[in-house]
Short mmCIF file of C-alpha atoms in Angstrom, two decimals:
data_model
loop_
_atom_site.label_atom_id
_atom_site.label_comp_id
_atom_site.label_asym_id
_atom_site.label_seq_id
_atom_site.Cartn_x
_atom_site.Cartn_y
_atom_site.Cartn_z
CA MET A 1 238.96 -6.07 -24.63
CA ARG A 2 241.09 -9.40 -24.43
CA LEU A 3 244.10 -7.11 -24.05
CA LEU A 4 242.01 -5.26 -20.91
CA LEU A 5 241.01 -8.37 -19.55
CA ALA A 6 244.55 -9.77 -19.58
CA PHE A 7 246.30 -6.66 -17.81
CA LEU A 8 243.47 -6.79 -15.18
CA ARG A 9 244.01 -10.41 -14.58
CA ARG A 10 247.55 -10.30 -14.09
CA ASP A 11 247.50 -7.42 -11.94
CA ILE A 12 244.60 -9.08 -9.91
CA LEU A 13 246.94 -12.05 -9.56
CA ILE A 14 249.84 -9.67 -8.24
CA ALA A 15 247.56 -7.93 -6.13
CA ALA A 16 246.16 -10.96 -4.45
CA SER A 17 249.65 -12.07 -3.64
CA TYR A 18 249.85 -9.45 -1.54
CA ARG A 19 247.57 -10.93 1.18
CA LEU A 20 246.98 -8.17 3.34
CA SER A 21 246.39 -5.30 0.79
CA PHE A 22 242.71 -5.69 0.71
CA ALA A 23 242.33 -5.88 4.30
CA PHE A 24 244.60 -2.28 4.49
CA MET A 25 242.41 -0.77 2.05
CA LEU A 26 239.10 -1.66 3.75
CA ALA A 27 240.93 -0.45 7.10
CA GLY A 28 242.22 2.85 5.07
CA GLY A 29 238.21 3.23 4.08
CA LEU A 30 236.94 3.08 7.61
CA ILE A 31 239.12 5.33 9.27
CA THR A 32 238.75 7.77 6.27
CA LEU A 33 234.90 7.54 7.11
CA THR A 34 235.21 7.69 10.76
CA VAL A 35 237.01 10.72 10.96
CA PHE A 36 235.01 12.66 8.45
CA TYR A 37 232.24 11.34 10.75
CA PHE A 38 233.45 12.84 13.85
CA LEU A 39 234.69 16.13 11.68
CA ALA A 40 230.68 16.43 10.75
CA ARG A 41 229.36 15.85 14.11
CA THR A 42 231.88 18.44 15.40
CA MET A 43 230.93 21.10 13.01
CA GLY A 44 227.33 20.46 13.36
CA GLU A 45 224.57 21.32 10.79
CA THR A 46 225.80 23.95 8.31
CA ALA A 47 223.63 26.34 6.89
CA LEU A 48 225.68 26.89 3.54
CA LEU A 49 225.98 23.07 2.98
CA ARG A 50 222.31 22.72 3.46
CA GLU A 51 221.05 25.32 1.18
CA ARG A 52 223.68 24.92 -1.50
CA TYR A 53 224.10 21.20 -1.44
CA GLY A 54 221.16 19.65 0.22
CA ALA A 55 223.14 18.08 2.63
CA ASP A 56 225.23 17.59 6.18
CA TYR A 57 228.90 17.91 5.80
CA PHE A 58 229.42 14.00 6.35
CA SER A 59 227.51 13.27 3.13
CA PHE A 60 229.29 16.35 1.19
CA ALA A 61 232.67 15.48 2.22
CA LEU A 62 231.74 11.46 1.45
CA VAL A 63 230.77 12.49 -2.03
CA GLY A 64 233.82 14.72 -2.71
CA VAL A 65 236.44 12.16 -1.13
CA ALA A 66 234.85 9.48 -3.16
CA VAL A 67 234.76 10.96 -6.36
CA ALA A 68 238.10 12.82 -5.98
CA SER A 69 240.17 9.73 -5.33
CA CYS A 70 238.65 7.92 -8.66
CA LEU A 71 239.46 10.99 -10.56
CA ARG A 72 243.16 11.19 -9.26
CA ALA A 73 243.59 7.64 -10.18
CA MET A 74 242.31 8.69 -13.49
CA GLN A 75 244.78 11.64 -13.63
CA THR A 76 247.72 9.74 -12.23
CA SER A 77 247.43 6.05 -12.87
CA PHE A 78 248.46 6.11 -16.51
CA ALA A 79 251.78 7.46 -15.96
CA GLY A 80 252.35 5.85 -12.62
CA ARG A 81 251.87 2.56 -14.14
CA LEU A 82 254.41 3.53 -16.95
CA ARG A 83 257.26 4.55 -14.91
CA GLU A 84 256.72 1.27 -12.80
CA ALA A 85 257.03 -0.51 -16.37
CA GLN A 86 260.16 1.58 -17.12
CA THR A 87 262.10 0.74 -13.83
CA ASP A 88 261.18 -2.97 -13.53
CA GLY A 89 262.25 -3.37 -17.59
CA SER A 90 258.63 -4.43 -18.65
CA LEU A 91 257.68 -1.62 -20.79
CA GLU A 92 259.95 -2.76 -23.67
CA VAL A 93 258.54 -6.13 -23.89
CA LEU A 94 254.82 -4.51 -23.64
CA LEU A 95 255.69 -2.06 -26.42
CA ALA A 96 256.84 -4.70 -28.55
CA ALA A 97 253.55 -6.36 -28.77
CA PRO A 98 251.29 -5.58 -31.61
CA HIS A 99 249.25 -2.87 -29.95
CA SER A 100 249.30 0.95 -30.16
CA THR A 101 251.10 2.79 -27.29
CA PHE A 102 247.64 3.95 -26.11
CA ARG A 103 246.24 0.75 -25.73
CA VAL A 104 249.21 -0.97 -23.70
CA ILE A 105 249.34 2.27 -21.51
CA ALA A 106 245.66 2.29 -20.99
CA SER A 107 245.60 -1.06 -20.31
CA LEU A 108 248.31 -0.65 -17.68
CA ALA A 109 246.29 1.95 -15.89
CA ALA A 110 243.23 -0.28 -16.13
CA TYR A 111 243.74 -2.04 -12.66
CA PRO A 112 244.46 0.96 -10.36
CA VAL A 113 241.46 3.01 -12.19
CA ALA A 114 239.18 -0.32 -11.51
CA THR A 115 240.34 -0.47 -7.82
CA ALA A 116 239.82 3.20 -7.15
CA PHE A 117 236.44 2.85 -8.74
CA LEU A 118 235.15 0.21 -6.39
CA ARG A 119 237.16 1.54 -3.68
CA ALA A 120 234.77 5.00 -4.30
CA VAL A 121 231.53 2.75 -4.80
CA GLY A 122 232.61 0.90 -1.24
CA LEU A 123 233.24 4.33 0.33
CA ILE A 124 229.85 5.56 -0.47
CA ALA A 125 228.10 2.29 0.23
CA LEU A 126 229.79 2.01 3.81
CA GLY A 127 229.04 5.77 4.24
CA TRP A 128 225.39 5.10 3.63
CA TRP A 129 225.20 1.98 5.36
CA LEU A 130 227.36 2.27 8.51
CA PHE A 131 227.44 6.09 8.92
CA GLY A 132 224.00 7.29 7.83
CA ALA A 133 224.95 9.55 5.20
CA ASP A 134 222.02 11.52 3.29
CA LEU A 135 222.12 10.46 -0.07
CA HIS A 136 219.29 11.17 -2.87
CA LEU A 137 221.18 9.49 -5.84
CA GLU A 138 220.00 9.97 -9.17
CA PRO A 139 221.85 7.33 -10.92
CA PHE A 140 221.68 7.90 -14.38
CA SER A 141 222.70 11.51 -14.18
CA PHE A 142 225.24 10.32 -11.68
CA THR A 143 226.97 7.90 -13.93
CA VAL A 144 226.87 10.37 -17.21
CA THR A 145 228.70 12.83 -15.12
CA LEU A 146 231.11 10.51 -13.55
CA GLY A 147 231.65 9.30 -17.13
CA LEU A 148 232.37 12.36 -18.56
CA ALA A 149 234.60 13.47 -15.50
CA LEU A 150 236.80 10.45 -16.20
CA LEU A 151 236.87 11.03 -19.90
CA ALA A 152 238.58 14.58 -19.06
CA PHE A 153 240.63 13.20 -16.42
CA GLY A 154 241.76 10.36 -18.90
CA ALA A 155 243.10 13.05 -21.42
CA LEU A 156 245.21 14.68 -18.36
CA GLY A 157 246.42 11.17 -17.27
CA LEU A 158 247.77 10.59 -20.86
CA LEU A 159 249.37 13.95 -21.22
CA SER A 160 251.34 12.93 -18.22
CA ALA A 161 251.91 9.57 -19.44
CA ALA A 162 253.23 11.27 -22.24
CA PHE A 163 255.77 13.47 -20.22
CA VAL A 164 257.09 10.24 -18.28
CA LEU A 165 257.45 8.07 -21.23
CA THR A 166 259.60 11.28 -22.59
CA PHE A 167 261.50 12.49 -19.46
CA LYS A 168 261.39 9.28 -17.35
CA ARG A 169 260.22 11.33 -14.38
CA GLY A 170 257.06 12.48 -12.78
CA ASP A 171 255.07 14.99 -14.43
CA PRO A 172 255.35 18.38 -12.34
CA PHE A 173 252.09 19.65 -13.96
CA THR A 174 249.94 16.73 -12.95
CA TYR A 175 251.32 16.96 -9.24
CA ALA A 176 250.48 20.70 -9.21
CA LEU A 177 247.08 19.96 -10.89
CA ASP A 178 246.56 17.42 -7.94
CA THR A 179 247.30 19.97 -5.37
CA ALA A 180 245.27 22.37 -6.95
CA THR A 181 242.46 20.11 -7.16
CA TYR A 182 242.39 19.10 -3.39
CA LEU A 183 242.78 23.07 -2.29
CA LEU A 184 240.41 24.74 -4.71
CA ALA A 185 237.92 22.26 -6.04
CA GLY A 186 235.65 21.58 -3.34
CA VAL A 187 236.71 18.24 -2.29
CA VAL A 188 236.50 18.42 1.80
CA TYR A 189 235.01 21.83 1.71
CA PRO A 190 232.70 23.86 -0.52
CA VAL A 191 234.26 26.29 -3.02
CA GLU A 192 232.31 28.92 -1.58
CA VAL A 193 234.26 29.46 1.35
CA LEU A 194 237.44 30.20 -0.66
CA PRO A 195 238.06 33.83 -1.60
CA GLU A 196 236.38 35.00 -4.39
CA ALA A 197 240.25 35.12 -6.73
CA LEU A 198 240.31 31.55 -5.59
CA GLN A 199 236.76 30.61 -6.49
CA TRP A 200 237.42 31.78 -9.96
CA ALA A 201 240.72 29.71 -10.26
CA ALA A 202 238.57 26.86 -9.01
CA LYS A 203 236.41 27.28 -12.10
CA LEU A 204 239.66 26.62 -14.26
CA LEU A 205 239.69 23.11 -12.82
CA PRO A 206 237.74 20.25 -14.18
CA ALA A 207 237.15 18.68 -11.03
CA THR A 208 235.22 21.68 -9.74
CA HIS A 209 232.54 21.11 -12.06
CA ALA A 210 232.82 17.50 -11.63
CA LEU A 211 232.34 17.57 -8.03
CA SER A 212 229.39 20.05 -8.18
CA ALA A 213 227.53 18.19 -10.69
CA LEU A 214 228.18 14.75 -9.00
CA ARG A 215 227.06 16.10 -5.67
CA ALA A 216 223.74 17.68 -7.25
CA SER A 217 223.04 14.07 -8.43
CA ALA A 218 224.16 11.99 -5.39
CA LEU A 219 223.01 14.64 -2.61
CA LYS A 220 220.14 16.48 -4.19
CA GLY A 221 218.95 13.83 -7.00
CA GLN A 222 219.17 16.16 -9.54
CA GLY A 223 218.80 14.97 -13.23
CA LEU A 224 220.76 15.71 -16.59
CA SER A 225 219.01 18.77 -17.52
CA GLU A 226 219.55 20.55 -14.13
CA VAL A 227 223.39 19.18 -14.18
CA ALA A 228 223.88 20.00 -17.87
CA PRO A 229 226.05 23.49 -17.50
CA SER A 230 228.56 21.29 -15.73
CA LEU A 231 228.45 18.36 -18.33
CA LEU A 232 228.82 20.91 -20.86
CA VAL A 233 232.20 22.25 -19.34
CA LEU A 234 233.42 18.75 -18.89
CA ALA A 235 232.98 17.75 -22.66
CA LEU A 236 234.78 21.09 -23.52
CA PHE A 237 237.85 19.90 -21.33
CA SER A 238 237.74 16.47 -23.26
CA LEU A 239 237.24 18.33 -26.59
CA ALA A 240 240.42 20.28 -26.00
CA LEU A 241 242.72 17.81 -24.00
CA TRP A 242 241.92 14.46 -25.88
CA PRO A 243 243.37 15.48 -29.29
CA LEU A 244 246.45 17.30 -27.29
CA ALA A 245 246.94 14.13 -25.29
CA ALA A 246 246.95 11.69 -28.39
CA LEU A 247 249.31 14.21 -30.11
CA ALA A 248 251.75 14.18 -27.09
CA LEU A 249 251.51 10.24 -27.04
CA THR A 250 252.58 9.87 -30.52
CA LEU A 251 255.47 12.61 -30.26
CA ALA A 252 256.53 10.87 -26.93
CA ARG A 253 256.62 6.98 -28.70
CA ARG A 254 258.51 8.60 -31.92
CA HIS A 255 261.05 10.56 -29.89
CA VAL A 256 262.12 7.53 -27.33
CA GLU A 257 262.05 5.39 -30.58
CA ARG A 258 264.34 7.89 -32.49
CA ALA A 259 266.71 8.68 -29.39
CA GLY A 260 266.60 4.92 -28.81
CA THR A 261 265.84 5.97 -24.68
CA LEU A 262 262.84 3.29 -24.67
CA PRO A 263 264.73 0.72 -22.55
CA HIS A 264 266.37 3.31 -20.27
CA ALA A 265 264.64 3.80 -16.60
CA MET B 1 261.62 -14.70 -50.53
CA PRO B 2 263.72 -13.61 -47.31
CA GLU B 3 262.17 -13.86 -44.15
CA VAL B 4 263.99 -10.83 -43.01
CA GLU B 5 265.15 -8.10 -45.70
CA ILE B 6 267.66 -5.67 -44.52
CA ARG B 7 268.47 -2.69 -47.16
CA ASN B 8 270.95 -0.09 -46.32
CA LEU B 9 269.54 0.63 -42.78
CA LYS B 10 271.48 3.29 -41.14
CA LYS B 11 270.66 4.64 -37.52
CA SER B 12 271.99 7.67 -35.65
CA TYR B 13 271.13 8.68 -32.34
CA PRO B 14 270.69 12.01 -31.77
CA PRO B 15 272.87 13.55 -29.09
CA PRO B 16 271.52 14.20 -25.76
CA PHE B 17 269.86 17.50 -24.86
CA SER B 18 272.81 20.11 -23.45
CA TRP B 19 272.28 23.91 -22.41
CA ARG B 20 275.65 24.10 -24.65
CA TRP B 21 273.24 24.14 -27.85
CA LEU B 22 272.11 27.68 -26.66
CA VAL B 23 275.77 28.85 -27.73
CA GLY B 24 275.91 27.10 -30.96
CA LYS B 25 277.81 23.85 -29.41
CA ARG B 26 276.01 21.15 -30.41
CA GLU B 27 277.59 17.44 -30.41
CA ALA B 28 277.44 15.49 -33.69
CA PRO B 29 275.09 12.66 -33.48
CA ARG B 30 276.29 9.22 -32.93
CA GLU B 31 276.28 6.60 -35.79
CA ALA B 32 275.05 3.28 -34.82
CA LEU B 33 274.54 1.55 -38.06
CA ALA B 34 276.21 2.89 -41.35
CA GLY B 35 274.17 1.01 -44.27
CA VAL B 36 273.70 -2.44 -43.14
CA SER B 37 272.34 -4.71 -45.77
CA PHE B 38 271.60 -8.46 -45.68
CA ASP B 39 268.84 -11.18 -46.06
CA ILE B 40 267.81 -14.19 -43.61
CA ALA B 41 266.04 -17.26 -45.44
CA PRO B 42 262.99 -18.98 -43.53
CA GLY B 43 264.34 -21.55 -41.14
CA GLU B 44 267.91 -20.09 -41.26
CA VAL B 45 269.93 -19.34 -38.01
CA VAL B 46 272.19 -16.07 -38.44
CA ALA B 47 274.62 -14.58 -35.83
CA LEU B 48 275.15 -11.23 -34.97
CA ILE B 49 278.95 -10.73 -33.86
CA GLY B 50 280.83 -7.53 -33.23
CA PRO B 51 282.66 -5.66 -30.31
CA ASN B 52 280.84 -3.78 -28.16
CA GLY B 53 278.81 -0.53 -29.73
CA ALA B 54 279.03 -2.34 -33.12
CA GLY B 55 275.37 -1.91 -33.62
CA LYS B 56 274.33 -5.52 -32.73
CA SER B 57 271.23 -4.06 -30.20
CA THR B 58 270.77 -1.06 -32.07
CA LEU B 59 269.67 -3.72 -35.47
CA LEU B 60 267.69 -6.02 -33.49
CA ARG B 61 265.66 -3.41 -31.57
CA ILE B 62 264.69 -1.82 -35.08
CA LEU B 63 263.77 -5.08 -36.34
CA THR B 64 261.37 -5.39 -33.24
CA GLY B 65 259.83 -2.11 -33.82
CA LEU B 66 261.03 -0.70 -30.66
CA LEU B 67 263.64 2.01 -32.54
CA LEU B 68 263.10 3.67 -35.49
CA PRO B 69 266.05 3.66 -38.45
CA SER B 70 267.19 6.99 -39.70
CA SER B 71 267.06 5.70 -43.23
CA GLY B 72 267.04 2.44 -45.09
CA SER B 73 264.37 -0.13 -44.81
CA ALA B 74 264.03 -3.60 -42.81
CA ARG B 75 261.04 -6.44 -43.49
CA VAL B 76 260.01 -9.43 -41.47
CA ALA B 77 257.99 -11.49 -43.24
CA GLY B 78 257.52 -9.07 -45.91
CA LEU B 79 256.25 -6.52 -43.52
CA ASP B 80 258.13 -3.15 -43.27
CA VAL B 81 258.92 -2.49 -39.45
CA VAL B 82 258.22 1.29 -39.69
CA GLU B 83 255.04 1.56 -42.11
CA ASP B 84 253.76 -1.90 -41.08
CA ARG B 85 253.46 -1.31 -37.31
CA PRO B 86 252.10 -2.62 -35.30
CA ARG B 87 251.45 -5.77 -37.33
CA SER B 88 254.89 -6.33 -38.07
CA ARG B 89 255.55 -6.86 -34.28
CA ALA B 90 252.88 -9.75 -34.34
CA VAL B 91 255.40 -11.98 -36.53
CA VAL B 92 258.36 -11.28 -34.43
CA GLY B 93 259.52 -12.87 -31.17
CA ALA B 94 262.37 -11.01 -29.15
CA ALA B 95 264.07 -11.84 -26.34
CA LEU B 96 266.46 -8.64 -25.80
CA SER B 97 269.38 -8.36 -23.61
CA GLU B 98 267.96 -6.08 -21.04
CA ASP B 99 264.48 -8.04 -21.24
CA ARG B 100 263.45 -8.58 -17.84
CA GLY B 101 259.81 -8.16 -17.86
CA LEU B 102 258.48 -11.11 -16.02
CA SER B 103 256.47 -10.44 -12.79
CA SER B 104 258.68 -11.91 -10.20
CA ARG B 105 255.18 -12.46 -7.89
CA LEU B 106 253.68 -14.64 -10.36
CA THR B 107 254.15 -18.10 -11.39
CA VAL B 108 255.64 -18.79 -14.87
CA ARG B 109 252.65 -20.25 -16.29
CA GLN B 110 251.15 -16.89 -15.10
CA ASN B 111 253.29 -14.88 -16.83
CA LEU B 112 253.20 -16.76 -20.09
CA ALA B 113 249.46 -16.80 -20.09
CA PHE B 114 249.57 -13.00 -19.80
CA TYR B 115 252.42 -12.76 -22.68
CA ALA B 116 250.09 -15.23 -24.90
CA ALA B 117 247.11 -12.71 -24.45
CA LEU B 118 249.25 -9.81 -25.29
CA PHE B 119 250.16 -11.51 -28.70
CA GLY B 120 246.24 -12.42 -29.24
CA LEU B 121 246.43 -15.96 -28.43
CA SER B 122 242.95 -17.45 -26.58
CA GLN B 123 243.29 -19.19 -23.38
CA ARG B 124 243.01 -22.58 -24.64
CA GLU B 125 245.78 -21.86 -27.41
CA ALA B 126 248.28 -20.47 -24.56
CA ALA B 127 247.79 -23.29 -22.59
CA SER B 128 248.35 -25.72 -25.16
CA ARG B 129 251.35 -23.90 -26.81
CA THR B 130 252.94 -23.61 -23.13
CA ALA B 131 252.60 -27.13 -22.61
CA GLU B 132 254.35 -28.15 -25.82
CA LEU B 133 257.08 -25.55 -25.36
CA ALA B 134 257.67 -26.32 -21.75
CA GLU B 135 258.14 -30.13 -22.89
CA ARG B 136 260.50 -29.40 -25.46
CA LEU B 137 262.54 -26.70 -23.97
CA GLU B 138 262.70 -28.73 -20.20
CA ALA B 139 260.67 -25.81 -18.87
CA LYS B 140 258.00 -27.78 -17.73
CA ALA B 141 259.35 -28.15 -14.30
CA LEU B 142 259.22 -24.57 -13.99
CA LEU B 143 255.89 -23.41 -14.97
CA GLU B 144 254.07 -23.64 -11.28
CA ARG B 145 257.19 -21.87 -9.69
CA ARG B 146 257.08 -18.01 -8.92
CA VAL B 147 259.62 -16.19 -10.96
CA ARG B 148 261.39 -14.87 -8.18
CA THR B 149 262.69 -18.24 -7.04
CA LEU B 150 264.29 -18.96 -10.71
CA SER B 151 267.88 -19.07 -11.41
CA THR B 152 269.49 -16.82 -14.08
CA GLY B 153 269.36 -19.69 -16.54
CA GLU B 154 265.78 -20.70 -15.78
CA LYS B 155 264.87 -17.22 -16.20
CA ALA B 156 266.40 -17.40 -19.70
CA ARG B 157 264.83 -20.53 -20.77
CA VAL B 158 261.29 -18.97 -19.68
CA ILE B 159 262.00 -15.82 -21.81
CA LEU B 160 262.81 -17.94 -24.92
CA VAL B 161 259.22 -19.96 -24.28
CA ARG B 162 257.94 -16.66 -24.08
CA ALA B 163 259.60 -15.28 -27.32
CA LEU B 164 258.28 -18.35 -29.08
CA LEU B 165 254.51 -18.77 -27.71
CA HIS B 166 252.66 -16.87 -30.63
CA GLN B 167 254.61 -19.03 -33.14
CA PRO B 168 256.93 -16.05 -34.47
CA ARG B 169 258.24 -16.25 -37.88
CA VAL B 170 261.08 -14.09 -36.92
CA LEU B 171 263.16 -14.76 -33.71
CA LEU B 172 265.29 -12.31 -32.41
CA LEU B 173 267.97 -13.31 -29.36
CA ASP B 174 270.37 -10.69 -27.89
CA GLU B 175 272.95 -12.57 -25.94
CA LEU B 176 270.57 -14.87 -24.57
CA THR B 177 273.03 -17.14 -23.13
CA ARG B 178 275.22 -14.28 -21.80
CA SER B 179 274.55 -14.75 -18.00
CA LEU B 180 274.44 -18.48 -18.06
CA ASP B 181 277.20 -21.26 -17.21
CA PRO B 182 278.63 -23.15 -19.96
CA GLY B 183 276.36 -26.26 -19.32
CA ALA B 184 273.36 -24.37 -19.17
CA ALA B 185 274.33 -22.15 -22.25
CA VAL B 186 275.48 -25.47 -24.35
CA ARG B 187 271.81 -26.98 -23.45
CA LEU B 188 269.78 -23.88 -24.31
CA ARG B 189 271.71 -23.20 -27.76
CA ARG B 190 270.95 -26.70 -28.88
CA GLN B 191 267.19 -26.46 -28.00
CA VAL B 192 267.01 -22.80 -29.97
CA ALA B 193 268.44 -24.99 -32.97
CA GLN B 194 266.02 -27.83 -32.51
CA GLU B 195 263.13 -25.59 -32.00
CA VAL B 196 263.89 -23.33 -35.06
CA ALA B 197 264.69 -26.57 -37.18
CA GLY B 198 260.90 -27.52 -36.17
CA SER B 199 259.12 -24.32 -36.82
CA GLY B 200 260.98 -22.89 -39.82
CA ALA B 201 261.52 -19.47 -38.28
CA ALA B 202 264.22 -17.13 -39.21
CA VAL B 203 266.51 -16.44 -36.44
CA LEU B 204 268.92 -13.66 -35.78
CA PHE B 205 270.87 -13.89 -32.52
CA ALA B 206 273.44 -11.34 -31.30
CA SER B 207 276.25 -13.17 -29.38
CA HIS B 208 279.99 -12.61 -27.95
CA ASP B 209 280.37 -16.14 -27.64
CA LEU B 210 282.14 -17.76 -30.86
CA SER B 211 281.68 -21.23 -30.24
CA GLU B 212 277.84 -20.86 -29.85
CA VAL B 213 278.14 -19.00 -33.13
CA GLU B 214 280.11 -21.82 -34.80
CA ALA B 215 277.29 -24.39 -33.26
CA ILE B 216 274.29 -23.06 -34.48
CA ALA B 217 274.75 -20.49 -37.05
CA SER B 218 274.40 -21.35 -40.58
CA ARG B 219 275.72 -17.47 -41.67
CA VAL B 220 277.55 -14.89 -39.61
CA VAL B 221 277.47 -11.21 -39.65
CA LEU B 222 280.19 -9.40 -38.40
CA LEU B 223 279.61 -5.80 -37.55
CA ASP B 224 281.90 -3.14 -36.75
CA ARG B 225 280.98 0.73 -35.70
CA GLY B 226 278.11 0.33 -37.78
CA HIS B 227 279.12 -1.48 -40.94
CA VAL B 228 278.96 -5.00 -42.16
CA VAL B 229 282.47 -5.89 -42.32
CA ALA B 230 281.97 -9.60 -43.23
CA PHE B 231 278.79 -11.83 -43.97
CA GLY B 232 278.98 -15.77 -44.63
CA PRO B 233 279.65 -19.10 -43.28
CA TYR B 234 281.24 -18.87 -39.84
CA GLN B 235 284.71 -20.25 -41.45
CA SER B 236 284.77 -17.76 -43.72
CA VAL B 237 284.07 -14.68 -41.34
CA LYS B 238 286.21 -15.93 -38.55
CA PRO B 239 289.63 -14.59 -39.88
CA ARG B 240 288.05 -11.11 -40.11
CA ALA B 241 286.30 -11.54 -36.95
CA ASP B 242 289.92 -12.42 -35.03
CA GLU B 243 291.25 -9.14 -36.40
CA VAL B 244 288.16 -7.04 -35.30
CA PHE B 245 288.26 -8.55 -31.94
CA ALA B 246 291.97 -7.86 -31.38
CA LYS B 247 291.60 -4.40 -31.98
CA PRO B 248 291.67 -2.05 -28.84
CA ALA B 249 288.22 -0.50 -28.27
CA GLU B 250 288.24 2.96 -29.51
CA ALA B 251 288.30 5.70 -26.81
#
């Protein structure tokens, strides 16, 4: 915990040294909300969304955008921060400390993940308060689902970090998965409007199940028992991906220590 | 019992991947260390010298726990650098040549507080240790300055403070004074010697500067192409070192 707090403290201090960063983040959030608000007004009431999700388009998109940004942070921050540490030369110093590779990489990503989480909470709060989003949040079910979704995406993030540690380049699979998530998983439009073949493809993405369950909890107030099928799928993703991620990270560290490429950018 | 114990340590770097492997043409591994053995006693300062590519940085990185040896063993403060990781890293303080790693937007004090936490020091321990070391290593005036405003010599001083924060039993320095002007280098090496005399840490430092080696090392390891070609007090190693450094670099 002390390690995590040390990284968080350092990264908050660095972020605070860029004085306008918070203002830009707030402005970005407001612009996003405004765009979706007027888009929703243009579209008007949609039967599909009302029947399937119990909400208007603005509320539907609000949950989608907020949650997707959190999941994306989990999926990309480990590799992103690792790559930064490779290029600024700090990775060697960090890995020379008496901690496992996992702890160091997880701590490196703590700040961007925490920021994305706060941003998502802020978006939902502003969307509800300023733009009148129609939310019926079931907090327990929402929290459990979000936790399971972040767990599954954390494993994907660590797989990506293992790739970056080995090859010193961004992981193409992560970008492909990120693109597929935004195209198919129902972030800003419902999966039901996709052609049937793509709807099947969407079921292979963890984000589809996460968004479905989180919308059910946030928009229709559904409890754990109602979102259980999605939770089961997310748990299965985690069970399959975590051992793979742990193995990939161990092999990546061993590879760079054998090849002597740890200090290379 | 020696604080650093190196036995028949070998390291070969595998060749980088090439498509020529597919037609059976594979380059041989590059040998960096070919059976290195020596000990360092507590409180002893040993210099590691040799031409470029002799294996100095490889040896320091293995002791830091950042590189796996191909065979042989190395122990620091009784801990095996491979088997006992990551615990073995806790007893080592390192300032490696490509060691940047300081956040340029933070002050020196903020950077040091982060690294102290990384090595398990509480905030109170970190503050008192930083104050002590900054006083002794003439870095007190640097503490509130942002790293981006420091000169190369000042950064080297900060990196030395950082390496000493957690009171390591083994200190590894890779050409710490390389980019310093002669005056700054003399001051820094005098401070390293004083600090070590006070702490009892074993020190292994790589250097190309023979005057530095003569000034602070009690013994010298001369490496050439991964072999220890001489080991002993500076005066006994110097003739062999002159021969090694006079040789033209291998193509």
